[in-house]
Structure formats: C-alpha cells, structure tokens
Amino acid sequence: MTTAFYHDERCLWHSWGEAVLTLPVGGYVQPPAGTSHLENPETKRRFKNLLEVSGLWDHLDVRKAEPVTLDDILRVHTKDYVDLFRETSASGMAAPGKTSLMVRHSFEAASLSAGLVKRAVADVLSGGIRNAYALARPPGHHAEPGEGMGLCLLANIAISLEAARAEHGRLRVAVFDWDVHHGNGTETIYYDRDDTLTISIHQAANYPVDRGKAEDRGRGAGAGFNINIPLLPGGGHQSYLDAFERIVAPAMRRFAPDLIVVACGYDANGLDPMGRMLATSDTFRALAEGTLALAEELCDGRLLCAHEGGYSEAMVPFCGLAVVETLLGRRTDVVDPVADNQMLQQPPAPFIDLQRAMIDAQARDLGLG
C-alpha cells in the first residue's frame, strides 16, 4: 500500500476576485498589479510542483474526486447559507461571511475541494491505501454551519466525516488542527458531540481573536472532547513538540479514534505573513511523524491530511514536502534552503521554559499529566 494524493487543477483556478491581501478592491483600495490575494494558488501549486520535481510524485497514488453533493453539504451547513452561497456563485460577487468573499463559480470550487477530502476519507477507511493527503482549496476549517469565515467557504473535513458516518455508522474521529489559526468551524460543528475529538494547536489570539481559548472544552455530550492549545507568539519548534508530547498524544490515546484527520495548515512557518510562530519544515516533519505513529498505534494507520492555510511561497512547499515524505516513509535529496535562515532563530531558553510550564499546567488541568 502507498500514500494517496488527491489533487485537481481546477481547485487552483479558483479566484477570489480582485483583492489586496484580504481587502476587496474598491473605494480607496487600489487594484493589485498581479495575483496578490492572500489565499492565492501559488503556495499550493509550488508545493505540488516540488513533489513532482523532487521525484516524490512518482511514488504517490495520485487521484481525483467528484464534488460533494448537496446532501453532503446540508448535513453540516444551514440551508439558508447554502442557498445564498449557490445564488452568489451563479450570479456574481458578495461578502456574506465575515471575511470570505464568495465569487462566481466559488460554490463549484468549494464543492470540489470538499470532494477531494471526502474521497480521501472514504479511501482511507476502505483500507486500500496506507494514508492520504488532500490538496484541498479553498480551505475549510474556519467555515461555520451558517457562514463562511477566514477564506473558508465549506467545512471540508466535517462534510467528509459526516458523509462517511452516513455510510458506515458511528465513527470515532480525532481531528488535529495544526494551522496557525484556531479551527473555529470544526470546533463549532462538533462542540456538543462525543464522537469527534477536536484538538487545535494555534497562535493565541490570532484568528479569530476571540476563539481558541483553553477553557473552551465542549458542551453537553461534547464536554471534554474539544481541546484548544493556544501558544505564545514566537513559540518556535520546541513549543510544538512540547504541546504534542504533553497534550496531543495523551489525549489521542485516551480517546482511541478509528481515524485521525489533520487540518494541515502551514501558516505557523516562520516566514508566513499571517502568523508569528517560527515553525520550520522540521516542525511539520516532527508533527507528522508523531501523528503517523499515533495512527499506527491506535487505528491501524488510518490517517489523512487535508490542506488548510499557509501563505509563504518560500516555505510552504518545503513544509508540505516534509509531511508527504513522512506519510510515504521516503526521503528525497531536497534540502530546505530556508531551514537555517537567521530570521528563523528560535526563542531563548527562558521563553521555551515559560511556554513549557504553561503547556504542563494545561495538561494537568485536562487530566493528561
């Protein structure tokens, strides 16, 4: 068995319309000279291209998928939101979500993006592949049931999990979100449920600024099944390793999932314009190695990564390559040229000790240490 990689060029053709970073053009916002929207296809295309030129592509089982169905979407999103989204996609441009512009044909692109994740989930559960990576775009982890947020239009992972549950019945799934931003959409969808453990490790008070607090642990049947690990800005490589070892891994073992899904954002990288976490490609390699080991220990290796954020064209390809190398169990001769950049100097020991003490305190509070 090998690693399956889900990709469709049509997802990279999706456009948000003219914008400068996240600001729609108009009024005093001058049109850009070129492709400048924050969530543009180049980081994903450069990642895919590096997989190809490194030779790793030849070892992947590359697959496509059909878009998710309307029934799939309506298991997660409200009918009012879906109707508005479809109408906007058919007719033109609007901004009904907090920051997510919906433009012509965006419903089709988002449905295809979710479709890549849906097929990855189905194929991993079937046991015919070792694990999977879905290069989904637009991303999904901020999308709430009733609105798009944070450049996310449909909740790719949740839609895919609910489609799998409709077919297979109850599944215990752990969703591990290592994007630099809090996975608020996934949290909202599963906040009252005990069949999905949601773990989000993120830069504290980044986006959304009022979400992702450690004290938010779920409600009702879901109490204790939502874990937020807000890290101090500038935490760097060691903070991620400490959070994984002291909170993520023990929580996964206690939950004993049937499947692990990673909301795989790379915007914690040290050159990203949307984060300040100083992670490196080695950070993502270590997180992937640890998560893969947990999957093999707990759920027969059933693991998939669904692409989320990451906005540095320099670093995202090397971070993504490190994750896919890990999934495949192969190393290429690619050397990350950014790894030793002086801009990515890690924080001093007193900072690391402070962050570690905060992580240890949270682990004890969660009954994990």
Short mmCIF file of C-alpha atoms in Angstrom, two decimals:
data_model
loop_
_atom_site.label_atom_id
_atom_site.label_comp_id
_atom_site.label_asym_id
_atom_site.label_seq_id
_atom_site.Cartn_x
_atom_site.Cartn_y
_atom_site.Cartn_z
CA MET A 1 0.00 0.00 0.00
CA THR A 2 1.08 3.55 -0.64
CA THR A 3 0.07 7.12 0.11
CA ALA A 4 -2.75 8.55 -1.98
CA PHE A 5 -2.59 12.20 -3.01
CA TYR A 6 -5.79 13.99 -4.02
CA HIS A 7 -5.45 16.95 -6.35
CA ASP A 8 -7.41 18.75 -9.04
CA GLU A 9 -6.02 21.65 -11.05
CA ARG A 10 -9.50 23.20 -11.11
CA CYS A 11 -9.17 23.97 -7.39
CA LEU A 12 -6.10 26.06 -8.20
CA TRP A 13 -8.05 28.01 -10.80
CA HIS A 14 -10.45 29.27 -8.15
CA SER A 15 -10.26 33.06 -7.81
CA TRP A 16 -11.45 35.32 -5.02
CA GLY A 17 -11.82 38.27 -7.37
CA GLU A 18 -9.57 41.29 -7.26
CA ALA A 19 -8.32 41.98 -3.78
CA VAL A 20 -5.29 43.39 -2.00
CA LEU A 21 -4.35 40.81 0.65
CA THR A 22 -7.88 40.28 2.05
CA LEU A 23 -9.38 43.65 1.08
CA PRO A 24 -11.82 43.77 -1.86
CA VAL A 25 -10.79 46.30 -4.47
CA GLY A 26 -12.85 49.48 -4.45
CA GLY A 27 -13.03 52.89 -2.82
CA TYR A 28 -9.52 53.72 -1.61
CA VAL A 29 -8.24 50.15 -2.16
CA GLN A 30 -6.16 50.28 -5.34
CA PRO A 31 -6.28 47.26 -7.70
CA PRO A 32 -3.21 44.99 -7.46
CA ALA A 33 -0.53 44.72 -10.09
CA GLY A 34 -0.78 40.93 -10.13
CA THR A 35 -2.03 38.00 -8.09
CA SER A 36 -1.95 39.38 -4.58
CA HIS A 37 -4.86 37.85 -2.71
CA LEU A 38 -3.68 36.21 0.48
CA GLU A 39 -5.20 32.83 -0.40
CA ASN A 40 -3.82 32.52 -3.91
CA PRO A 41 -2.97 29.25 -5.68
CA GLU A 42 0.80 29.70 -5.84
CA THR A 43 1.74 28.20 -2.48
CA LYS A 44 -0.26 25.06 -3.33
CA ARG A 45 0.98 24.90 -6.91
CA ARG A 46 4.61 25.31 -5.81
CA PHE A 47 4.10 22.57 -3.20
CA LYS A 48 2.67 20.21 -5.82
CA ASN A 49 5.47 21.11 -8.25
CA LEU A 50 8.16 20.43 -5.65
CA LEU A 51 6.66 16.99 -5.05
CA GLU A 52 6.97 16.38 -8.78
CA VAL A 53 10.49 17.69 -9.43
CA SER A 54 11.84 16.00 -6.27
CA GLY A 55 10.74 12.62 -7.63
CA LEU A 56 8.37 12.00 -4.73
CA TRP A 57 5.36 12.39 -7.04
CA ASP A 58 6.24 9.12 -8.78
CA HIS A 59 5.70 7.22 -5.52
CA LEU A 60 2.27 8.72 -4.79
CA ASP A 61 -1.04 7.27 -5.88
CA VAL A 62 -2.48 10.44 -7.42
CA ARG A 63 -6.27 10.55 -7.50
CA LYS A 64 -9.13 12.89 -8.36
CA ALA A 65 -12.63 13.05 -6.91
CA GLU A 66 -16.18 14.12 -7.61
CA PRO A 67 -17.57 17.22 -5.86
CA VAL A 68 -19.55 16.66 -2.70
CA THR A 69 -23.31 16.52 -3.14
CA LEU A 70 -25.86 18.98 -1.84
CA ASP A 71 -26.98 16.35 0.67
CA ASP A 72 -23.39 16.05 1.90
CA ILE A 73 -23.17 19.81 2.44
CA LEU A 74 -26.54 20.10 4.17
CA ARG A 75 -25.51 17.59 6.85
CA VAL A 76 -23.16 20.32 8.13
CA HIS A 77 -24.25 23.72 6.77
CA THR A 78 -27.59 25.51 7.11
CA LYS A 79 -29.94 25.66 4.14
CA ASP A 80 -30.02 29.48 4.29
CA TYR A 81 -26.25 29.68 3.95
CA VAL A 82 -26.10 27.10 1.19
CA ASP A 83 -28.87 28.82 -0.78
CA LEU A 84 -27.11 32.18 -0.51
CA PHE A 85 -23.79 30.61 -1.47
CA ARG A 86 -25.26 28.93 -4.56
CA GLU A 87 -27.06 32.07 -5.68
CA THR A 88 -23.94 34.19 -5.26
CA SER A 89 -21.78 31.67 -7.06
CA ALA A 90 -24.17 31.65 -10.01
CA SER A 91 -24.62 35.40 -10.29
CA GLY A 92 -21.61 37.33 -9.08
CA MET A 93 -19.76 38.58 -6.04
CA ALA A 94 -20.85 39.22 -2.46
CA ALA A 95 -19.35 39.11 1.02
CA PRO A 96 -21.92 37.40 3.28
CA GLY A 97 -19.31 35.82 5.52
CA LYS A 98 -17.04 37.65 7.95
CA THR A 99 -14.02 37.65 5.65
CA SER A 100 -14.76 35.06 2.98
CA LEU A 101 -15.70 36.51 -0.37
CA MET A 102 -17.96 34.36 -2.47
CA VAL A 103 -17.48 34.95 -6.17
CA ARG A 104 -18.70 33.46 -9.43
CA HIS A 105 -18.23 29.68 -9.51
CA SER A 106 -16.90 29.59 -5.93
CA PHE A 107 -19.57 27.06 -4.93
CA GLU A 108 -18.29 24.66 -7.57
CA ALA A 109 -14.68 25.13 -6.45
CA ALA A 110 -15.54 24.66 -2.76
CA SER A 111 -17.64 21.57 -3.53
CA LEU A 112 -14.72 20.05 -5.44
CA SER A 113 -12.28 20.91 -2.66
CA ALA A 114 -14.52 19.17 -0.12
CA GLY A 115 -14.90 16.30 -2.59
CA LEU A 116 -11.15 15.66 -2.53
CA VAL A 117 -11.26 15.32 1.25
CA LYS A 118 -14.42 13.20 1.13
CA ARG A 119 -12.83 10.68 -1.21
CA ALA A 120 -9.64 10.64 0.87
CA VAL A 121 -11.67 9.79 3.98
CA ALA A 122 -13.56 7.06 2.13
CA ASP A 123 -10.40 5.53 0.68
CA VAL A 124 -8.53 5.54 3.98
CA LEU A 125 -11.49 3.86 5.70
CA SER A 126 -11.64 1.24 2.96
CA GLY A 127 -8.14 0.10 3.88
CA GLY A 128 -6.81 0.14 0.33
CA ILE A 129 -4.20 2.84 0.96
CA ARG A 130 -1.67 3.45 3.71
CA ASN A 131 -2.69 7.06 4.33
CA ALA A 132 -3.66 10.14 2.31
CA TYR A 133 -3.07 13.81 1.57
CA ALA A 134 -5.79 16.03 0.06
CA LEU A 135 -4.56 19.25 -1.54
CA ALA A 136 -7.87 20.98 -0.87
CA ARG A 137 -8.54 24.57 -1.96
CA PRO A 138 -10.45 26.64 -0.85
CA PRO A 139 -9.61 25.64 2.73
CA GLY A 140 -12.31 24.74 5.23
CA HIS A 141 -11.54 24.78 8.96
CA HIS A 142 -12.98 28.26 9.66
CA ALA A 143 -16.32 27.67 7.90
CA GLU A 144 -19.19 27.73 10.38
CA PRO A 145 -22.52 25.99 9.73
CA GLY A 146 -24.19 29.28 8.79
CA GLU A 147 -21.39 31.33 7.22
CA GLY A 148 -18.04 31.33 5.55
CA MET A 149 -15.13 32.74 7.54
CA GLY A 150 -11.43 33.25 7.20
CA LEU A 151 -11.22 32.41 3.48
CA CYS A 152 -13.08 29.13 4.13
CA LEU A 153 -16.40 28.51 2.37
CA LEU A 154 -17.33 24.91 3.18
CA ALA A 155 -16.21 22.80 6.15
CA ASN A 156 -14.26 20.27 4.07
CA ILE A 157 -13.33 17.92 6.91
CA ALA A 158 -16.68 17.91 8.69
CA ILE A 159 -18.61 17.40 5.44
CA SER A 160 -16.38 14.43 4.65
CA LEU A 161 -16.69 12.87 8.09
CA GLU A 162 -20.46 13.16 8.11
CA ALA A 163 -20.63 11.58 4.66
CA ALA A 164 -18.54 8.69 5.98
CA ARG A 165 -20.78 8.33 9.03
CA ALA A 166 -23.86 8.29 6.81
CA GLU A 167 -22.34 5.26 5.10
CA HIS A 168 -20.55 3.46 7.92
CA GLY A 169 -22.43 4.48 11.06
CA ARG A 170 -20.72 5.75 14.19
CA LEU A 171 -17.03 6.53 13.85
CA ARG A 172 -14.71 7.91 16.49
CA VAL A 173 -12.57 10.51 14.75
CA ALA A 174 -9.80 12.73 16.08
CA VAL A 175 -9.30 15.99 14.16
CA PHE A 176 -5.88 17.51 14.88
CA ASP A 177 -5.61 21.07 13.58
CA TRP A 178 -2.06 22.45 13.47
CA ASP A 179 -2.86 25.50 11.34
CA VAL A 180 -1.60 28.72 13.00
CA HIS A 181 -5.21 29.88 13.31
CA HIS A 182 -7.83 28.35 15.56
CA GLY A 183 -10.09 25.77 13.88
CA ASN A 184 -13.27 27.53 14.96
CA GLY A 185 -15.52 25.98 12.32
CA THR A 186 -14.62 22.41 13.23
CA GLU A 187 -14.96 23.26 16.91
CA THR A 188 -18.45 24.72 16.45
CA ILE A 189 -19.71 21.77 14.42
CA TYR A 190 -18.57 19.18 16.98
CA TYR A 191 -18.75 21.17 20.23
CA ASP A 192 -21.73 19.18 21.55
CA ARG A 193 -20.63 15.75 20.35
CA ASP A 194 -18.54 12.97 21.84
CA ASP A 195 -17.79 11.07 18.61
CA THR A 196 -15.21 13.62 17.43
CA LEU A 197 -12.20 14.78 19.42
CA THR A 198 -11.16 18.21 18.13
CA ILE A 199 -7.67 19.43 19.01
CA SER A 200 -6.47 22.82 17.77
CA ILE A 201 -2.92 23.98 18.37
CA HIS A 202 -2.60 27.61 17.30
CA GLN A 203 -1.09 31.02 17.96
CA ALA A 204 -3.03 32.59 20.81
CA ALA A 205 -5.49 35.37 19.88
CA ASN A 206 -4.57 35.34 16.21
CA TYR A 207 -7.72 34.47 14.22
CA PRO A 208 -10.47 34.52 15.23
CA VAL A 209 -9.19 36.72 18.05
CA ASP A 210 -11.97 35.72 20.45
CA ARG A 211 -11.80 31.97 19.85
CA GLY A 212 -9.50 29.09 20.71
CA LYS A 213 -9.28 29.57 24.46
CA ALA A 214 -8.01 26.71 26.60
CA GLU A 215 -11.12 26.80 28.77
CA ASP A 216 -13.39 26.01 25.79
CA ARG A 217 -13.67 22.22 26.13
CA GLY A 218 -17.02 21.28 24.66
CA ARG A 219 -20.58 21.28 25.95
CA GLY A 220 -23.16 18.67 26.95
CA ALA A 221 -22.24 15.31 25.44
CA GLY A 222 -19.17 17.00 23.95
CA ALA A 223 -17.74 18.19 27.27
CA GLY A 224 -14.07 17.25 27.35
CA PHE A 225 -13.90 16.42 23.65
CA ASN A 226 -12.65 19.83 22.48
CA ILE A 227 -9.07 20.80 23.30
CA ASN A 228 -7.51 24.15 22.43
CA ILE A 229 -3.77 24.70 22.86
CA PRO A 230 -3.06 28.42 22.38
CA LEU A 231 0.69 29.04 22.08
CA LEU A 232 2.53 32.27 22.73
CA PRO A 233 3.61 34.12 19.56
CA GLY A 234 7.19 33.24 18.67
CA GLY A 235 6.95 29.82 20.31
CA GLY A 236 9.01 28.06 17.68
CA HIS A 237 9.81 24.41 17.07
CA GLN A 238 10.16 23.23 20.68
CA SER A 239 6.79 24.62 21.76
CA TYR A 240 5.05 22.47 19.15
CA LEU A 241 6.95 19.38 20.23
CA ASP A 242 6.11 20.02 23.89
CA ALA A 243 2.42 20.57 23.12
CA PHE A 244 2.30 17.38 21.06
CA GLU A 245 4.06 15.24 23.64
CA ARG A 246 2.25 16.56 26.73
CA ILE A 247 -1.28 17.15 25.41
CA VAL A 248 -1.98 15.92 21.87
CA ALA A 249 -0.59 12.40 22.14
CA PRO A 250 -2.07 11.59 25.58
CA ALA A 251 -5.47 12.98 24.52
CA MET A 252 -5.45 10.86 21.36
CA ARG A 253 -4.58 7.74 23.33
CA ARG A 254 -7.35 8.40 25.83
CA PHE A 255 -9.89 8.91 23.03
CA ALA A 256 -8.78 5.89 20.91
CA PRO A 257 -10.00 7.06 17.48
CA ASP A 258 -10.96 4.94 14.48
CA LEU A 259 -9.45 7.59 12.20
CA ILE A 260 -7.16 10.62 12.57
CA VAL A 261 -7.58 13.65 10.32
CA VAL A 262 -5.08 16.52 10.29
CA ALA A 263 -6.22 20.01 9.37
CA CYS A 264 -2.88 20.59 7.73
CA GLY A 265 -2.08 24.29 7.60
CA TYR A 266 1.48 25.55 7.17
CA ASP A 267 0.99 29.16 8.24
CA ALA A 268 2.87 28.59 11.51
CA ASN A 269 6.01 28.68 9.35
CA GLY A 270 8.50 31.36 10.31
CA LEU A 271 8.12 33.45 7.16
CA ASP A 272 4.34 33.44 6.97
CA PRO A 273 2.59 36.84 6.81
CA MET A 274 -0.34 35.54 8.88
CA GLY A 275 1.49 34.06 11.86
CA ARG A 276 4.39 34.61 14.24
CA MET A 277 5.19 31.09 15.37
CA LEU A 278 8.64 30.45 13.82
CA ALA A 279 7.93 26.84 12.90
CA THR A 280 10.22 25.21 10.34
CA SER A 281 9.81 22.34 7.91
CA ASP A 282 11.37 20.17 10.62
CA THR A 283 8.50 21.17 12.92
CA PHE A 284 5.93 19.86 10.46
CA ARG A 285 8.01 16.74 9.83
CA ALA A 286 8.10 16.05 13.57
CA LEU A 287 4.35 16.65 13.97
CA ALA A 288 3.65 14.35 11.02
CA GLU A 289 5.95 11.65 12.39
CA GLY A 290 4.28 11.79 15.78
CA THR A 291 0.77 11.74 14.33
CA LEU A 292 1.59 8.88 11.97
CA ALA A 293 3.00 6.88 14.88
CA LEU A 294 -0.22 7.51 16.83
CA ALA A 295 -2.32 6.41 13.87
CA GLU A 296 -0.35 3.19 13.58
CA GLU A 297 -0.66 2.60 17.33
CA LEU A 298 -4.34 3.46 17.69
CA CYS A 299 -6.22 2.95 14.42
CA ASP A 300 -4.27 0.70 12.03
CA GLY A 301 -2.55 3.69 10.41
CA ARG A 302 -5.77 5.37 9.24
CA LEU A 303 -4.57 8.93 8.76
CA LEU A 304 -5.19 11.69 6.26
CA CYS A 305 -4.06 15.28 5.96
CA ALA A 306 -6.38 17.92 4.50
CA HIS A 307 -4.58 21.05 3.31
CA GLU A 308 -5.62 24.29 5.02
CA GLY A 309 -3.65 27.57 5.28
CA GLY A 310 -0.10 28.61 4.53
CA TYR A 311 0.84 31.79 2.68
CA SER A 312 4.62 31.90 2.29
CA GLU A 313 5.56 30.84 -1.23
CA ALA A 314 9.11 30.28 0.02
CA MET A 315 8.34 27.95 2.92
CA VAL A 316 5.05 26.15 2.24
CA PRO A 317 6.50 23.82 -0.45
CA PHE A 318 9.26 22.58 1.87
CA CYS A 319 6.90 22.17 4.84
CA GLY A 320 4.47 20.22 2.68
CA LEU A 321 7.24 18.08 1.22
CA ALA A 322 8.35 17.15 4.75
CA VAL A 323 4.84 15.96 5.61
CA VAL A 324 4.38 13.92 2.43
CA GLU A 325 7.84 12.38 2.81
CA THR A 326 6.76 11.28 6.27
CA LEU A 327 3.48 9.79 5.06
CA LEU A 328 5.30 7.85 2.35
CA GLY A 329 8.24 6.83 4.54
CA ARG A 330 10.67 8.17 1.93
CA ARG A 331 13.28 10.93 1.96
CA THR A 332 14.29 12.83 -1.14
CA ASP A 333 17.57 14.68 -1.61
CA VAL A 334 15.77 18.02 -1.23
CA VAL A 335 17.38 20.29 1.36
CA ASP A 336 15.20 23.04 2.77
CA PRO A 337 17.13 26.24 1.93
CA VAL A 338 15.11 28.22 4.49
CA ALA A 339 15.84 25.96 7.46
CA ASP A 340 19.00 27.77 8.59
CA ASN A 341 17.75 31.28 7.80
CA GLN A 342 18.72 33.67 10.59
CA MET A 343 15.19 35.09 10.51
CA LEU A 344 14.04 31.78 11.98
CA GLN A 345 16.20 31.82 15.08
CA GLN A 346 14.36 30.02 17.83
CA PRO A 347 13.35 31.71 21.10
CA PRO A 348 15.71 31.76 24.09
CA ALA A 349 15.59 29.11 26.79
CA PRO A 350 13.60 31.20 29.34
CA PHE A 351 10.80 31.66 26.78
CA ILE A 352 10.74 27.95 25.98
CA ASP A 353 10.64 27.14 29.69
CA LEU A 354 7.71 29.54 30.21
CA GLN A 355 5.74 28.04 27.33
CA ARG A 356 6.52 24.52 28.55
CA ALA A 357 5.27 25.39 32.03
CA MET A 358 2.02 26.70 30.53
CA ILE A 359 1.60 23.52 28.48
CA ASP A 360 2.31 21.34 31.53
CA ALA A 361 -0.28 23.25 33.56
CA GLN A 362 -2.89 22.75 30.84
CA ALA A 363 -2.06 19.05 30.58
CA ARG A 364 -2.59 18.62 34.32
CA ASP A 365 -5.85 20.54 34.14
CA LEU A 366 -7.02 18.20 31.38
CA GLY A 367 -6.07 15.17 33.45
CA LEU A 368 -3.32 14.23 30.99
CA GLY A 369 -0.27 14.72 33.14
#
